[in-house]
Structures are given as C-alpha cells and as structure tokens.
Amino acid sequence: MNPTKTWRAWLPWVALALAVGGALFAAGAYVVMRTFETPVRIALAVALVGAAGFLYLEPDRVRRWLTGREARYGSNALVLSLAFVGILAALNYLATLYPQRWDLTEDKSNTLPPEVQEVLDNLEQPVKAYAFYSANVDRTFARETLDKFALASDGKFTYEFVDPIANPGLAQQYGVTRDGTVVLVQGDRHEQVLFLSDEEMANALARLMRPEERVVYFITGHGEGDIETLGDNGYSLLKEELTNRNFTVRTWSLPAEGTLPDDADVVVLAGPMEDITPAEQKALTDYLSNGGRVIFLFNTSPEGAAEPDADLTDYLASHWYIQVDNDVVVDTSSPQQPLIAVGVPERGHPITQDLQGLVVLFPVARSVRSLGDQAPATLTVRELVRTTERAWGETDLSIFTSSSPEGAQQVAYDEGEDLPGPVSLVVAAEDTLTGARVVVIGDADFVRNGFYQAYGNGLLMLDAVDWAAGQENLITVAPRPQTQRYLKPLAGYGLGLLALSSICLLPGTVLIVGGVVWFRRRMRR
Amino acid sequence: MRTVWIIARREFRRYFTRPVGYLVLFLYLFVLGLIVNNGLQRAYAFSLFQGAPPPDAEIVIGPMLTLLVFSIPALTMNLLAGEQASGTLELLLTAPIRDWELVAGKWLGGFLFVVVLLALTLIYPLALHLLTEPGLDWGPVVSGYLGLLLVSAALLALGVAVSALFRSQVAAFVVTLALFLFLWMLSSLAGAGSPSEGLLRYLDFGNHFYTAFFRGVIDLQGVVYYLSVTAFGLLVGTVIIESRRWRG
C-alpha cells in the first residue's frame, strides 16, 4: 500500500479532529478563565485552521452534508426543535417573573407572619440583602428564609449569597466579622442581621426604614475604658461593632461638661476608677428621671481602695432596686481561673435572646442582684445572667492584697458572710412611667478587646445597647399557634409489628403476585 | 389520541407480565419500607423526650425522589430500545401511527405504572396518620405527591428519549441513570455567587422539589419547569424516532 495515499486519506479527519478539539478546548478554557486569554485565542485559531483544512481537503463531502437529504430533514427538525425549546424557555422565564406559591401546610409554616408581611408591604425603596456565607456554612435555612422574603416582597427585596472568603472586600465594606451574617442594603444605608429569623429580618428592615441617628455616649474622665484603644484593654472592638449596627459612638467628659448630652440615646459608664462627684451623680440621676437610658459597668474594688461608685450604687439600690454588692465572684467551675465567672443567660429577654445558649465570661466580677420584689409596680427589674451554683460572691477582698500568689485559690465559701450561688451578674430594669432603662453589669472588663470575642461577651453588650436604645423590638412577631402532634404510644409488640408490616407487607405482596404471574405463564407454555 | 392510549395500555400491561415491573415495585417498596421503618423507630425513640420533633410525612416523601431516580431508568430502558433490539420498531414505524403518538404512548404507559407505584406508597402516610394524634398534616402529603408525579413525568420523558437512542437496554439504562445523576448534581457544580449559579439551580431538578413541594408548597415555577422538561423529553424522543426515517 502506498503510504502517501493512506496519509492522504487520514489527513481530512485529522483536520476535523483539530477543529472539534480546538473548539472544545477553547470553550473549556473560556469557562475556566472567563476572558479571551491567549490559550483561548490559540485554540480558536487551531479550530479555524482545522475546519478550513477539512473544507479544502473534502469539499464534496461537506457539500453533501450541507445539501443532502439528511441535511434538509435534519435542519427542519432542528428549526422545529429550537422553536419548541424557545417557547418552553419563554414559559419558564414568565414563571420566574410572576412567581406563584400556594402554602398547603396546616399552620402556614412557609408563609411570613402578617406582622412581617406588613413591614415588607411598607418598603418604599428596594432592599438588597447580601448573605455572607462561606462554603463551610450550610445555606439551606438562609435560602428558605430569604426566599420567603423575596417572594412576598413584590420584587422590592432581592438577595445574593456572597462568599466572604472569596470576596473579602464586600465583607469588609459592610463590617462583616461573622460567617453567616446577612446585610440588608438600602441606598447608602445598611443593617446587619447576625441571627437569621423572620423576626430579626423584619426588625432590621424596620430599622432601615427609620433613618434617624442613634448615638451612644461613653462617659470619660474617671479612668474609664477607652473606645479608641486597640490593645487588649481597649473597647475598640465594641465601638466597631456598634458602628456596624448603625450607632454613632462618641465620648463625653462628664467632669468637664457637668451635664449629659441632649442627643444621647444611650449613655455607658464603663468601669470608673475615680470618684464620681455629687454634681456628676445628680446629672446622671436627672437624666434617668427624664427617661434616659444608662448602662453601668462596675468593677470590683480591691480592699482598702476607695469605692468610686459607692454613692451611685446606693442610688441604684434605693431607686432602681438593683443591689451592687461589694464582693468578688469566685467560680469553681473553671478551677484554674476561679476569678473568671461563667455567666449563663436567662431566656426570655431581648438582651439575651441572641445568645442562644452561649455563656458569658466575666473576669473579676462583682454580683449585681435584683431587689425587684420590693419594687413598685411601675418598675420591672430582671436578673439576666447568673453563674452556676458552684460560684459565690466572696466578701473577703483581701485575696487581692494577699502576698501569696495562690491567695485566690485558697478562698472558700463562708456561710453567712458570702453570697451563695447562683450569683446574678447582670440586671436590667425599666421604669414604665418615664420610659427610663438601666442595665447594670458587675464587670467592666468582659467587653474589653481581650475578652470581647469570647463566647457571648460581645453579643450581650451589643444587645444591651440595642435594648437600652429601645431598638430591640420594633416588631414583635406573636408566636403562631402550631398544631401539636405526637405519636400515640404503642403497647407490647407494637413497634416490632410496625417494623414487620412496614418492611414486609407491601413488598411481600408484590413478590407473591409477581411469583404467581410468572408461575402461571410458565405453566401455560 | 386513541392511538396514544392504546400504546400506553399495552406498555402498562407489559410491566405486569414481565419480571422487571415486579422487581422495580419490590425493590422500591422494600427500600422505602426500610427507610420509613427506621424513621418511625427513631421518632418513637425520640418521642420519649420533651420537645421532640413532631412526626410528619417527610420521613416517607424525603427518600422517594432518590428512589425514583434509580427506578425510572429501569422502567424506560425497555420502552424504545427493546423495540429496536427485537426489530419491531420498523413494524411500528410503518403502521399508521404518528411518531409523537408512539413516543407519548410509551411515556404514558410508564407514567401509569409510576402512578400505581406511588399510590401503593400512600399506605405509609396513612399509617402515620393513624399513629399520630391529632392526625397528619395532609398539606405536605398532597404537595409532595404532586411534586413526585411531576418529577416522574419529567424523568420518564427523558428516559424515553434516551431509550430511543439505543438498541441495547443496558446502554439505555446506564446513560439514563447518568443523565439523571448529572441533572441532580447540577446546582452543586455551580460555584457560589458565580453568574451561572442561578441558571444551574433552576435547571437542577431536585431543587424545585425540595424547596417547594417537599415543604408543603405548590410552586408555579416548579410545575412549569417539570412540565417543560416532560415536553422537551418527548420532543427529543420524537425527533430521534423521526430521524430514523431519513437517516442513511
């Protein structure tokens, strides 16, 4: 056989293979690179050359392909099919434009509650939600929830998932620090939703629609923690997250000004080290009696040191029925660090609802108790965070001055002198007459940068500010009646019988019927 | 239309005269029975605790789509590939039957079989209803079964189309199963936030079922999607059969 001839016979097919391979490679490279980079261009060029080569070497065959009977029928079928597919695509597109859903569940569990629906109906400008979920976090629940909002919003609410690891710029722009955060954006304003639920979403939407400024003042002048300091002792993380929640955070020197600012939504007094003068205290109490909102963070004072806030704590006890004890909480649930109190949040209050079981760590805390049973009816006082029973309020403060380093480890609970556990650490009170709100926390160190990220520490403070500012519940969703279902108890062999019938009854019947049919057909042959 | 019905009836009967129909029924019901029983035993074990999740039809409907993905290729592999292997397709093509009637009839026969299969499984929700106080929430059962019927229609149409391509039933089975699995995995192919994610999620056939019908919602989008896939599958099947007339 003439080798040139064989070679000639193969050449057109090599050209065709080049054309197809080049086109496929170009498509694949484009999918990967998303730009017309050099490899894509080279592959396209190879495909073109291959196609031209085939055309040149086999012109008759190409003509036959294009004009033959097969081509005619084939192109007919192709055009018809394309038209049909086009119609189907149009129908599907229409269905996405005009979504319709019918919720068949008894409790309408796939439909937004009416209170939430009302918020969506009142949306004037479109809202875009960015759901920052990395690949490590399950998106199912988020997608369900956001879908519900998107479907019920008449096109005014849209959402998009963003991987904060792949796209850190956008996450930084909106101050996202937690995986699984949803940010709602309307115009140049945004709101974060840390724990996704219908109610949290509705509240964030409602906050978006009320664009007034909310200001938090941190009092300075008595050696309080500084909101600008970046080190472990500063409060810069707290300031950052409050800013992310659309609070304006400022400082206010009470000794210099003498009064409190008029535009304050919340005032925070974080661990004063120096005396608060009677004039300053009067400014604070006047502010509170006019419906002000104050968060007090009190540190334990070492033995012998002056108690800078003694008068203030007296005022809180007599007016707000909140007892701030002069003690230190010793918690043996972490034996290595008995001075770190592990606080367990109580459920059922806006300040603790986001914590969802997270504990809060209070280093060197003092106990803060409610005397609420003596309080007038217009005052509601609630203890929000308590230690376990393994902690107590130690009144012997000599452990701080004791020369031995193990001093703290040698203390023990003295009945009659110390406060028995569980020890309350956080108390919130509200005066329903004036609208004034007070949160007292027996520690100022738990939200310093060094402790801020620990467990629920940061969240507790953020939600305390939210509650004090009256931002916690713009919308409350009434719990919907849910049909309670339970399994009827089965007696004796019930479970076994159930197993036998569910596994064997139906398949067994099918097997027997099949066997009978097969057998009868066999007999007939 | 009459022709379609005649072909459908013949195909439907054929499932019950040959082992494959009984085998699919048996395996489907047996595996489903195992899963449902497992779910029930767990529900009973948990019901001793406070705040246990209430029993619902999810333990029955949840696994059924997966089981259909593996059963339907066995039901469609024979429909047209069998006719080609035995040479009867040429006979059918010369008979006064239009191509689409042949394809639609084959599809309808398979669909009727799946209806019987799904109807048999209704015994599980019914049992759950009797075991639960104050009875089952039937909304998700209705939407779930409607969803399963729509999914089956779509899968059967694709299976019929693939079956038209092959002479060998095994080849038809393998390719159909591969196609189903591919369509099932579509949304996981899309990178998060990539521009194609929305489209791929829409084309993923499990997605419409699990985000709506399974949860007790009838979604117009899902209905349109499944009916479209059904129509598309039947069209492709018809074109393939038709092409036999003019292919060389």
mmCIF file of N, CA and C in Angstrom, chain A residues 34 69-70 73-74 77 81 84-85 88 91-92 95-96 98-107 110 139 143-144 161 483-490 495 498-499 502-503 505-507 510-511 513-514 517 521, chain B residues 16-17 22 25-26 29-30 33-34 37 40-41 43-44 54-55 120 123-124 130-137 139-140 143 192 197 201-202 211 215-221 224-225 228 231-232 235 239 246 248:
data_model
loop_
_atom_site.group_PDB
_atom_site.id
_atom_site.type_symbol
_atom_site.label_atom_id
_atom_site.label_comp_id
_atom_site.label_asym_id
_atom_site.label_seq_id
_atom_site.Cartn_x
_atom_site.Cartn_y
_atom_site.Cartn_z
ATOM 1 N N ARG A 34 -12.656 32.785 31.939
ATOM 2 C CA ARG A 34 -13.651 33.846 31.798
ATOM 3 C C ARG A 34 -13.156 35.058 31.016
ATOM 4 N N ARG A 69 -30.172 15.011 1.616
ATOM 5 C CA ARG A 69 -31.500 14.726 2.161
ATOM 6 C C ARG A 69 -31.467 14.830 3.691
ATOM 7 N N GLU A 70 -30.405 14.250 4.274
ATOM 8 C CA GLU A 70 -30.278 14.255 5.730
ATOM 9 C C GLU A 70 -30.229 15.688 6.251
ATOM 10 N N TYR A 73 -33.803 17.317 6.088
ATOM 11 C CA TYR A 73 -34.676 16.858 7.176
ATOM 12 C C TYR A 73 -34.121 17.283 8.539
ATOM 13 N N GLY A 74 -32.796 17.119 8.628
ATOM 14 C CA GLY A 74 -32.148 17.437 9.910
ATOM 15 C C GLY A 74 -32.347 18.890 10.274
ATOM 16 N N ALA A 77 -35.890 19.510 11.375
ATOM 17 C CA ALA A 77 -36.107 19.048 12.752
ATOM 18 C C ALA A 77 -35.451 20.004 13.730
ATOM 19 N N SER A 81 -37.327 22.037 16.588
ATOM 20 C CA SER A 81 -36.963 21.787 17.980
ATOM 21 C C SER A 81 -36.555 23.078 18.662
ATOM 22 N N PHE A 84 -39.524 25.093 19.533
ATOM 23 C CA PHE A 84 -40.224 24.476 20.661
ATOM 24 C C PHE A 84 -39.495 24.785 21.969
ATOM 25 N N VAL A 85 -38.160 24.603 21.955
ATOM 26 C CA VAL A 85 -37.375 24.880 23.162
ATOM 27 C C VAL A 85 -37.476 26.353 23.527
ATOM 28 N N LEU A 88 -40.653 26.880 25.382
ATOM 29 C CA LEU A 88 -40.527 26.369 26.757
ATOM 30 C C LEU A 88 -39.712 27.332 27.612
ATOM 31 N N LEU A 91 -41.781 30.300 28.549
ATOM 32 C CA LEU A 91 -42.757 29.973 29.603
ATOM 33 C C LEU A 91 -42.083 29.950 30.972
ATOM 34 N N ASN A 92 -40.892 29.316 31.037
ATOM 35 C CA ASN A 92 -40.180 29.229 32.316
ATOM 36 C C ASN A 92 -39.757 30.608 32.794
ATOM 37 N N ALA A 95 -42.625 32.300 34.289
ATOM 38 C CA ALA A 95 -42.928 31.761 35.611
ATOM 39 C C ALA A 95 -42.000 32.339 36.674
ATOM 40 N N THR A 96 -40.756 32.651 36.281
ATOM 41 C CA THR A 96 -39.870 33.265 37.283
ATOM 42 C C THR A 96 -40.221 34.733 37.486
ATOM 43 N N TYR A 98 -43.327 36.008 37.344
ATOM 44 C CA TYR A 98 -44.565 36.099 38.122
ATOM 45 C C TYR A 98 -44.707 34.883 39.023
ATOM 46 N N PRO A 99 -43.916 34.842 40.089
ATOM 47 C CA PRO A 99 -43.954 33.648 40.944
ATOM 48 C C PRO A 99 -45.292 33.516 41.660
ATOM 49 N N GLN A 100 -45.750 32.314 41.757
ATOM 50 C CA GLN A 100 -46.994 31.994 42.463
ATOM 51 C C GLN A 100 -46.721 30.808 43.358
ATOM 52 N N ARG A 101 -47.097 30.899 44.603
ATOM 53 C CA ARG A 101 -46.902 29.770 45.517
ATOM 54 C C ARG A 101 -48.126 29.596 46.376
ATOM 55 N N TRP A 102 -48.458 28.368 46.599
ATOM 56 C CA TRP A 102 -49.581 28.068 47.498
ATOM 57 C C TRP A 102 -49.072 27.208 48.643
ATOM 58 N N ASP A 103 -49.259 27.725 49.848
ATOM 59 C CA ASP A 103 -48.778 27.034 51.036
ATOM 60 C C ASP A 103 -49.881 26.105 51.556
ATOM 61 N N LEU A 104 -49.644 24.806 51.454
ATOM 62 C CA LEU A 104 -50.685 23.853 51.848
ATOM 63 C C LEU A 104 -50.570 23.417 53.304
ATOM 64 N N THR A 105 -49.493 23.818 54.002
ATOM 65 C CA THR A 105 -49.325 23.305 55.364
ATOM 66 C C THR A 105 -50.409 23.855 56.281
ATOM 67 N N GLU A 106 -50.757 23.049 57.255
ATOM 68 C CA GLU A 106 -51.870 23.389 58.145
ATOM 69 C C GLU A 106 -51.584 24.699 58.890
ATOM 70 N N ASP A 107 -50.341 24.864 59.357
ATOM 71 C CA ASP A 107 -50.015 26.047 60.159
ATOM 72 C C ASP A 107 -49.419 27.171 59.319
ATOM 73 N N ASN A 110 -44.841 28.008 55.790
ATOM 74 C CA ASN A 110 -43.975 28.527 54.728
ATOM 75 C C ASN A 110 -44.341 29.959 54.343
ATOM 76 N N ARG A 139 -26.329 26.589 53.768
ATOM 77 C CA ARG A 139 -27.135 27.716 53.306
ATOM 78 C C ARG A 139 -28.621 27.417 53.253
ATOM 79 N N ARG A 143 -31.426 30.243 52.693
ATOM 80 C CA ARG A 143 -32.084 30.357 51.389
ATOM 81 C C ARG A 143 -33.603 30.301 51.552
ATOM 82 N N GLU A 144 -34.068 29.395 52.419
ATOM 83 C CA GLU A 144 -35.511 29.303 52.654
ATOM 84 C C GLU A 144 -36.051 30.628 53.178
ATOM 85 N N PHE A 161 -26.042 35.511 47.611
ATOM 86 C CA PHE A 161 -25.073 34.917 48.523
ATOM 87 C C PHE A 161 -23.673 35.388 48.146
ATOM 88 N N THR A 483 -49.949 23.386 65.540
ATOM 89 C CA THR A 483 -50.626 22.166 65.918
ATOM 90 C C THR A 483 -49.621 21.229 66.581
ATOM 91 N N GLN A 484 -49.912 20.852 67.793
ATOM 92 C CA GLN A 484 -49.011 19.929 68.486
ATOM 93 C C GLN A 484 -49.336 18.503 68.058
ATOM 94 N N ARG A 485 -48.331 17.792 67.590
ATOM 95 C CA ARG A 485 -48.551 16.412 67.167
ATOM 96 C C ARG A 485 -47.665 15.494 67.985
ATOM 97 N N TYR A 486 -48.189 14.383 68.308
ATOM 98 C CA TYR A 486 -47.337 13.404 68.981
ATOM 99 C C TYR A 486 -47.742 12.001 68.549
ATOM 100 N N LEU A 487 -46.830 11.077 68.739
ATOM 101 C CA LEU A 487 -47.104 9.692 68.347
ATOM 102 C C LEU A 487 -47.897 9.002 69.449
ATOM 103 N N LYS A 488 -48.885 8.269 69.039
ATOM 104 C CA LYS A 488 -49.641 7.501 70.035
ATOM 105 C C LYS A 488 -48.746 6.385 70.568
ATOM 106 N N PRO A 489 -48.772 6.194 71.860
ATOM 107 C CA PRO A 489 -47.931 5.121 72.407
ATOM 108 C C PRO A 489 -48.381 3.757 71.877
ATOM 109 N N LEU A 490 -47.398 2.905 71.624
ATOM 110 C CA LEU A 490 -47.715 1.558 71.134
ATOM 111 C C LEU A 490 -47.517 0.567 72.283
ATOM 112 N N LEU A 495 -44.105 -1.936 68.310
ATOM 113 C CA LEU A 495 -43.011 -1.450 67.461
ATOM 114 C C LEU A 495 -42.513 -2.539 66.514
ATOM 115 N N LEU A 498 -44.969 -3.040 63.816
ATOM 116 C CA LEU A 498 -44.869 -1.921 62.888
ATOM 117 C C LEU A 498 -43.711 -2.154 61.905
ATOM 118 N N ALA A 499 -42.568 -2.575 62.457
ATOM 119 C CA ALA A 499 -41.403 -2.826 61.612
ATOM 120 C C ALA A 499 -41.720 -3.914 60.597
ATOM 121 N N SER A 502 -44.253 -2.634 57.946
ATOM 122 C CA SER A 502 -43.798 -1.606 57.018
ATOM 123 C C SER A 502 -42.734 -2.157 56.072
ATOM 124 N N ILE A 503 -41.919 -3.102 56.543
ATOM 125 C CA ILE A 503 -40.870 -3.620 55.657
ATOM 126 C C ILE A 503 -41.378 -4.764 54.785
ATOM 127 N N LEU A 505 -44.867 -6.149 54.467
ATOM 128 C CA LEU A 505 -46.234 -6.314 53.966
ATOM 129 C C LEU A 505 -46.353 -6.013 52.470
ATOM 130 N N LEU A 506 -46.042 -4.743 52.107
ATOM 131 C CA LEU A 506 -46.204 -4.350 50.712
ATOM 132 C C LEU A 506 -45.248 -5.089 49.774
ATOM 133 N N PRO A 507 -43.932 -5.045 50.047
ATOM 134 C CA PRO A 507 -43.008 -5.732 49.129
ATOM 135 C C PRO A 507 -43.306 -7.223 49.026
ATOM 136 N N VAL A 510 -46.177 -7.799 46.671
ATOM 137 C CA VAL A 510 -45.728 -7.636 45.284
ATOM 138 C C VAL A 510 -44.980 -8.887 44.823
ATOM 139 N N LEU A 511 -44.127 -9.381 45.701
ATOM 140 C CA LEU A 511 -43.326 -10.548 45.350
ATOM 141 C C LEU A 511 -44.218 -11.770 45.087
ATOM 142 N N VAL A 513 -47.485 -11.783 44.219
ATOM 143 C CA VAL A 513 -48.266 -11.600 42.996
ATOM 144 C C VAL A 513 -47.380 -11.847 41.769
ATOM 145 N N GLY A 514 -46.160 -11.259 41.830
ATOM 146 C CA GLY A 514 -45.232 -11.450 40.716
ATOM 147 C C GLY A 514 -44.921 -12.924 40.498
ATOM 148 N N VAL A 517 -47.879 -14.715 38.859
ATOM 149 C CA VAL A 517 -47.991 -14.405 37.430
ATOM 150 C C VAL A 517 -46.938 -15.182 36.647
ATOM 151 N N ARG A 521 -47.650 -18.119 33.828
ATOM 152 C CA ARG A 521 -47.181 -18.012 32.454
ATOM 153 C C ARG A 521 -46.325 -19.213 32.075
ATOM 154 N N PHE B 16 -46.562 -5.703 33.945
ATOM 155 C CA PHE B 16 -47.064 -6.688 34.903
ATOM 156 C C PHE B 16 -46.984 -8.115 34.383
ATOM 157 N N THR B 17 -46.533 -8.256 33.138
ATOM 158 C CA THR B 17 -46.393 -9.628 32.650
ATOM 159 C C THR B 17 -44.934 -10.058 32.632
ATOM 160 N N TYR B 22 -42.314 -6.092 38.422
ATOM 161 C CA TYR B 22 -42.404 -6.554 39.815
ATOM 162 C C TYR B 22 -41.112 -6.288 40.578
ATOM 163 N N LEU B 25 -41.049 -2.639 41.508
ATOM 164 C CA LEU B 25 -42.024 -2.440 42.593
ATOM 165 C C LEU B 25 -41.466 -2.975 43.905
ATOM 166 N N PHE B 26 -40.945 -4.199 43.850
ATOM 167 C CA PHE B 26 -40.454 -4.840 45.076
ATOM 168 C C PHE B 26 -39.304 -4.033 45.686
ATOM 169 N N LEU B 29 -40.447 -0.567 47.052
ATOM 170 C CA LEU B 29 -41.236 -0.632 48.288
ATOM 171 C C LEU B 29 -40.411 -1.183 49.439
ATOM 172 N N PHE B 30 -39.503 -2.098 49.141
ATOM 173 C CA PHE B 30 -38.695 -2.701 50.204
ATOM 174 C C PHE B 30 -37.741 -1.656 50.809
ATOM 175 N N GLY B 33 -39.671 0.916 52.608
ATOM 176 C CA GLY B 33 -40.136 0.360 53.876
ATOM 177 C C GLY B 33 -39.050 0.396 54.932
ATOM 178 N N LEU B 34 -37.830 0.036 54.534
ATOM 179 C CA LEU B 34 -36.704 0.068 55.476
ATOM 180 C C LEU B 34 -36.491 1.480 56.009
ATOM 181 N N ASN B 37 -39.424 2.665 58.193
ATOM 182 C CA ASN B 37 -39.395 1.991 59.485
ATOM 183 C C ASN B 37 -38.310 2.582 60.373
ATOM 184 N N LEU B 40 -39.540 5.829 61.666
ATOM 185 C CA LEU B 40 -40.577 5.637 62.692
ATOM 186 C C LEU B 40 -39.964 5.208 64.023
ATOM 187 N N GLN B 41 -39.021 4.260 63.953
ATOM 188 C CA GLN B 41 -38.403 3.781 65.197
ATOM 189 C C GLN B 41 -37.689 4.936 65.897
ATOM 190 N N ALA B 43 -38.417 8.134 65.534
ATOM 191 C CA ALA B 43 -39.435 9.057 66.041
ATOM 192 C C ALA B 43 -39.964 8.550 67.380
ATOM 193 N N TYR B 44 -40.165 7.227 67.467
ATOM 194 C CA TYR B 44 -40.671 6.673 68.733
ATOM 195 C C TYR B 44 -39.636 6.798 69.838
ATOM 196 N N PRO B 54 -42.139 16.814 65.886
ATOM 197 C CA PRO B 54 -43.364 16.062 65.644
ATOM 198 C C PRO B 54 -43.216 15.187 64.411
ATOM 199 N N PRO B 55 -43.827 14.024 64.405
ATOM 200 C CA PRO B 55 -43.732 13.156 63.230
ATOM 201 C C PRO B 55 -44.459 13.799 62.054
ATOM 202 N N LEU B 120 -49.378 2.943 45.777
ATOM 203 C CA LEU B 120 -49.107 1.900 46.768
ATOM 204 C C LEU B 120 -48.401 2.471 48.001
ATOM 205 N N ILE B 123 -49.800 4.070 51.541
ATOM 206 C CA ILE B 123 -50.105 3.329 52.768
ATOM 207 C C ILE B 123 -49.261 3.851 53.935
ATOM 208 N N TYR B 124 -48.059 4.386 53.635
ATOM 209 C CA TYR B 124 -47.199 4.865 54.719
ATOM 210 C C TYR B 124 -47.722 6.152 55.361
ATOM 211 N N LEU B 130 -52.623 7.317 61.256
ATOM 212 C CA LEU B 130 -53.301 6.553 62.313
ATOM 213 C C LEU B 130 -52.459 6.530 63.595
ATOM 214 N N LEU B 131 -51.140 6.653 63.437
ATOM 215 C CA LEU B 131 -50.272 6.579 64.608
ATOM 216 C C LEU B 131 -50.128 7.928 65.311
ATOM 217 N N THR B 132 -50.548 9.008 64.630
ATOM 218 C CA THR B 132 -50.324 10.352 65.158
ATOM 219 C C THR B 132 -51.603 10.930 65.730
ATOM 220 N N GLU B 133 -51.443 11.715 66.751
ATOM 221 C CA GLU B 133 -52.560 12.438 67.348
ATOM 222 C C GLU B 133 -52.306 13.920 67.175
ATOM 223 N N PRO B 134 -53.112 14.754 66.629
ATOM 224 C CA PRO B 134 -54.450 14.515 66.063
ATOM 225 C C PRO B 134 -54.403 14.238 64.569
ATOM 226 N N GLY B 135 -53.586 13.342 64.113
ATOM 227 C CA GLY B 135 -53.549 13.018 62.690
ATOM 228 C C GLY B 135 -52.507 13.837 61.961
ATOM 229 N N LEU B 136 -52.225 13.410 60.725
ATOM 230 C CA LEU B 136 -51.143 14.002 59.946
ATOM 231 C C LEU B 136 -51.581 15.319 59.318
ATOM 232 N N ASP B 137 -50.618 16.210 59.072
ATOM 233 C CA ASP B 137 -50.876 17.398 58.267
ATOM 234 C C ASP B 137 -50.844 16.949 56.805
ATOM 235 N N GLY B 139 -51.417 18.579 54.045
ATOM 236 C CA GLY B 139 -50.951 19.550 53.040
ATOM 237 C C GLY B 139 -49.651 19.124 52.376
ATOM 238 N N PRO B 140 -48.586 18.890 53.176
ATOM 239 C CA PRO B 140 -47.323 18.466 52.572
ATOM 240 C C PRO B 140 -47.424 17.122 51.853
ATOM 241 N N SER B 143 -48.947 18.112 48.384
ATOM 242 C CA SER B 143 -47.970 18.797 47.531
ATOM 243 C C SER B 143 -46.795 17.871 47.219
ATOM 244 N N ALA B 192 -20.318 29.143 44.266
ATOM 245 C CA ALA B 192 -21.162 30.100 44.968
ATOM 246 C C ALA B 192 -20.968 31.483 44.350
ATOM 247 N N GLU B 197 -24.814 30.395 38.571
ATOM 248 C CA GLU B 197 -25.407 29.673 39.698
ATOM 249 C C GLU B 197 -26.938 29.658 39.623
ATOM 250 N N ARG B 201 -29.084 26.301 39.250
ATOM 251 C CA ARG B 201 -30.018 25.943 40.324
ATOM 252 C C ARG B 201 -31.419 25.748 39.758
ATOM 253 N N TYR B 202 -31.755 26.560 38.754
ATOM 254 C CA TYR B 202 -33.085 26.444 38.165
ATOM 255 C C TYR B 202 -33.200 25.131 37.393
ATOM 256 N N THR B 211 -37.262 22.489 47.554
ATOM 257 C CA THR B 211 -37.519 23.813 48.114
ATOM 258 C C THR B 211 -39.003 24.148 48.170
ATOM 259 N N ARG B 215 -41.830 20.749 51.032
ATOM 260 C CA ARG B 215 -42.121 21.501 52.247
ATOM 261 C C ARG B 215 -43.573 21.921 52.351
ATOM 262 N N GLY B 216 -44.402 21.430 51.444
ATOM 263 C CA GLY B 216 -45.824 21.742 51.560
ATOM 264 C C GLY B 216 -46.251 22.926 50.726
ATOM 265 N N VAL B 217 -45.436 23.293 49.744
ATOM 266 C CA VAL B 217 -45.755 24.451 48.911
ATOM 267 C C VAL B 217 -45.903 23.991 47.469
ATOM 268 N N ILE B 218 -46.974 24.434 46.806
ATOM 269 C CA ILE B 218 -47.067 24.208 45.369
ATOM 270 C C ILE B 218 -46.529 25.447 44.687
ATOM 271 N N ASP B 219 -45.477 25.272 43.905
ATOM 272 C CA ASP B 219 -44.780 26.394 43.307
ATOM 273 C C ASP B 219 -45.019 26.362 41.805
ATOM 274 N N LEU B 220 -45.596 27.449 41.276
ATOM 275 C CA LEU B 220 -45.908 27.509 39.846
ATOM 276 C C LEU B 220 -44.650 27.286 39.003
ATOM 277 N N GLN B 221 -43.528 27.899 39.475
ATOM 278 C CA GLN B 221 -42.259 27.743 38.774
ATOM 279 C C GLN B 221 -41.882 26.267 38.604
ATOM 280 N N VAL B 224 -44.223 24.517 36.083
ATOM 281 C CA VAL B 224 -43.853 24.867 34.708
ATOM 282 C C VAL B 224 -42.549 24.173 34.317
ATOM 283 N N TYR B 225 -41.589 24.158 35.256
ATOM 284 C CA TYR B 225 -40.292 23.542 34.954
ATOM 285 C C TYR B 225 -40.457 22.057 34.620
ATOM 286 N N SER B 228 -42.219 21.454 31.404
ATOM 287 C CA SER B 228 -41.343 21.796 30.276
ATOM 288 C C SER B 228 -40.359 20.673 29.991
ATOM 289 N N ALA B 231 -42.175 17.917 28.252
ATOM 290 C CA ALA B 231 -42.405 18.225 26.835
ATOM 291 C C ALA B 231 -41.105 18.120 26.049
ATOM 292 N N PHE B 232 -40.017 18.613 26.654
ATOM 293 C CA PHE B 232 -38.724 18.571 25.974
ATOM 294 C C PHE B 232 -38.284 17.137 25.711
ATOM 295 N N LEU B 235 -40.287 15.635 22.971
ATOM 296 C CA LEU B 235 -39.879 16.195 21.681
ATOM 297 C C LEU B 235 -38.599 15.528 21.183
ATOM 298 N N VAL B 239 -38.131 13.368 17.788
ATOM 299 C CA VAL B 239 -37.170 13.731 16.737
ATOM 300 C C VAL B 239 -36.240 12.556 16.443
ATOM 301 N N TRP B 246 -35.208 9.213 7.837
ATOM 302 C CA TRP B 246 -34.383 9.838 6.794
ATOM 303 C C TRP B 246 -32.893 9.667 7.018
ATOM 304 N N GLY B 248 -29.392 7.832 6.934
ATOM 305 C CA GLY B 248 -28.891 6.863 5.977
ATOM 306 C C GLY B 248 -28.629 5.504 6.564
#
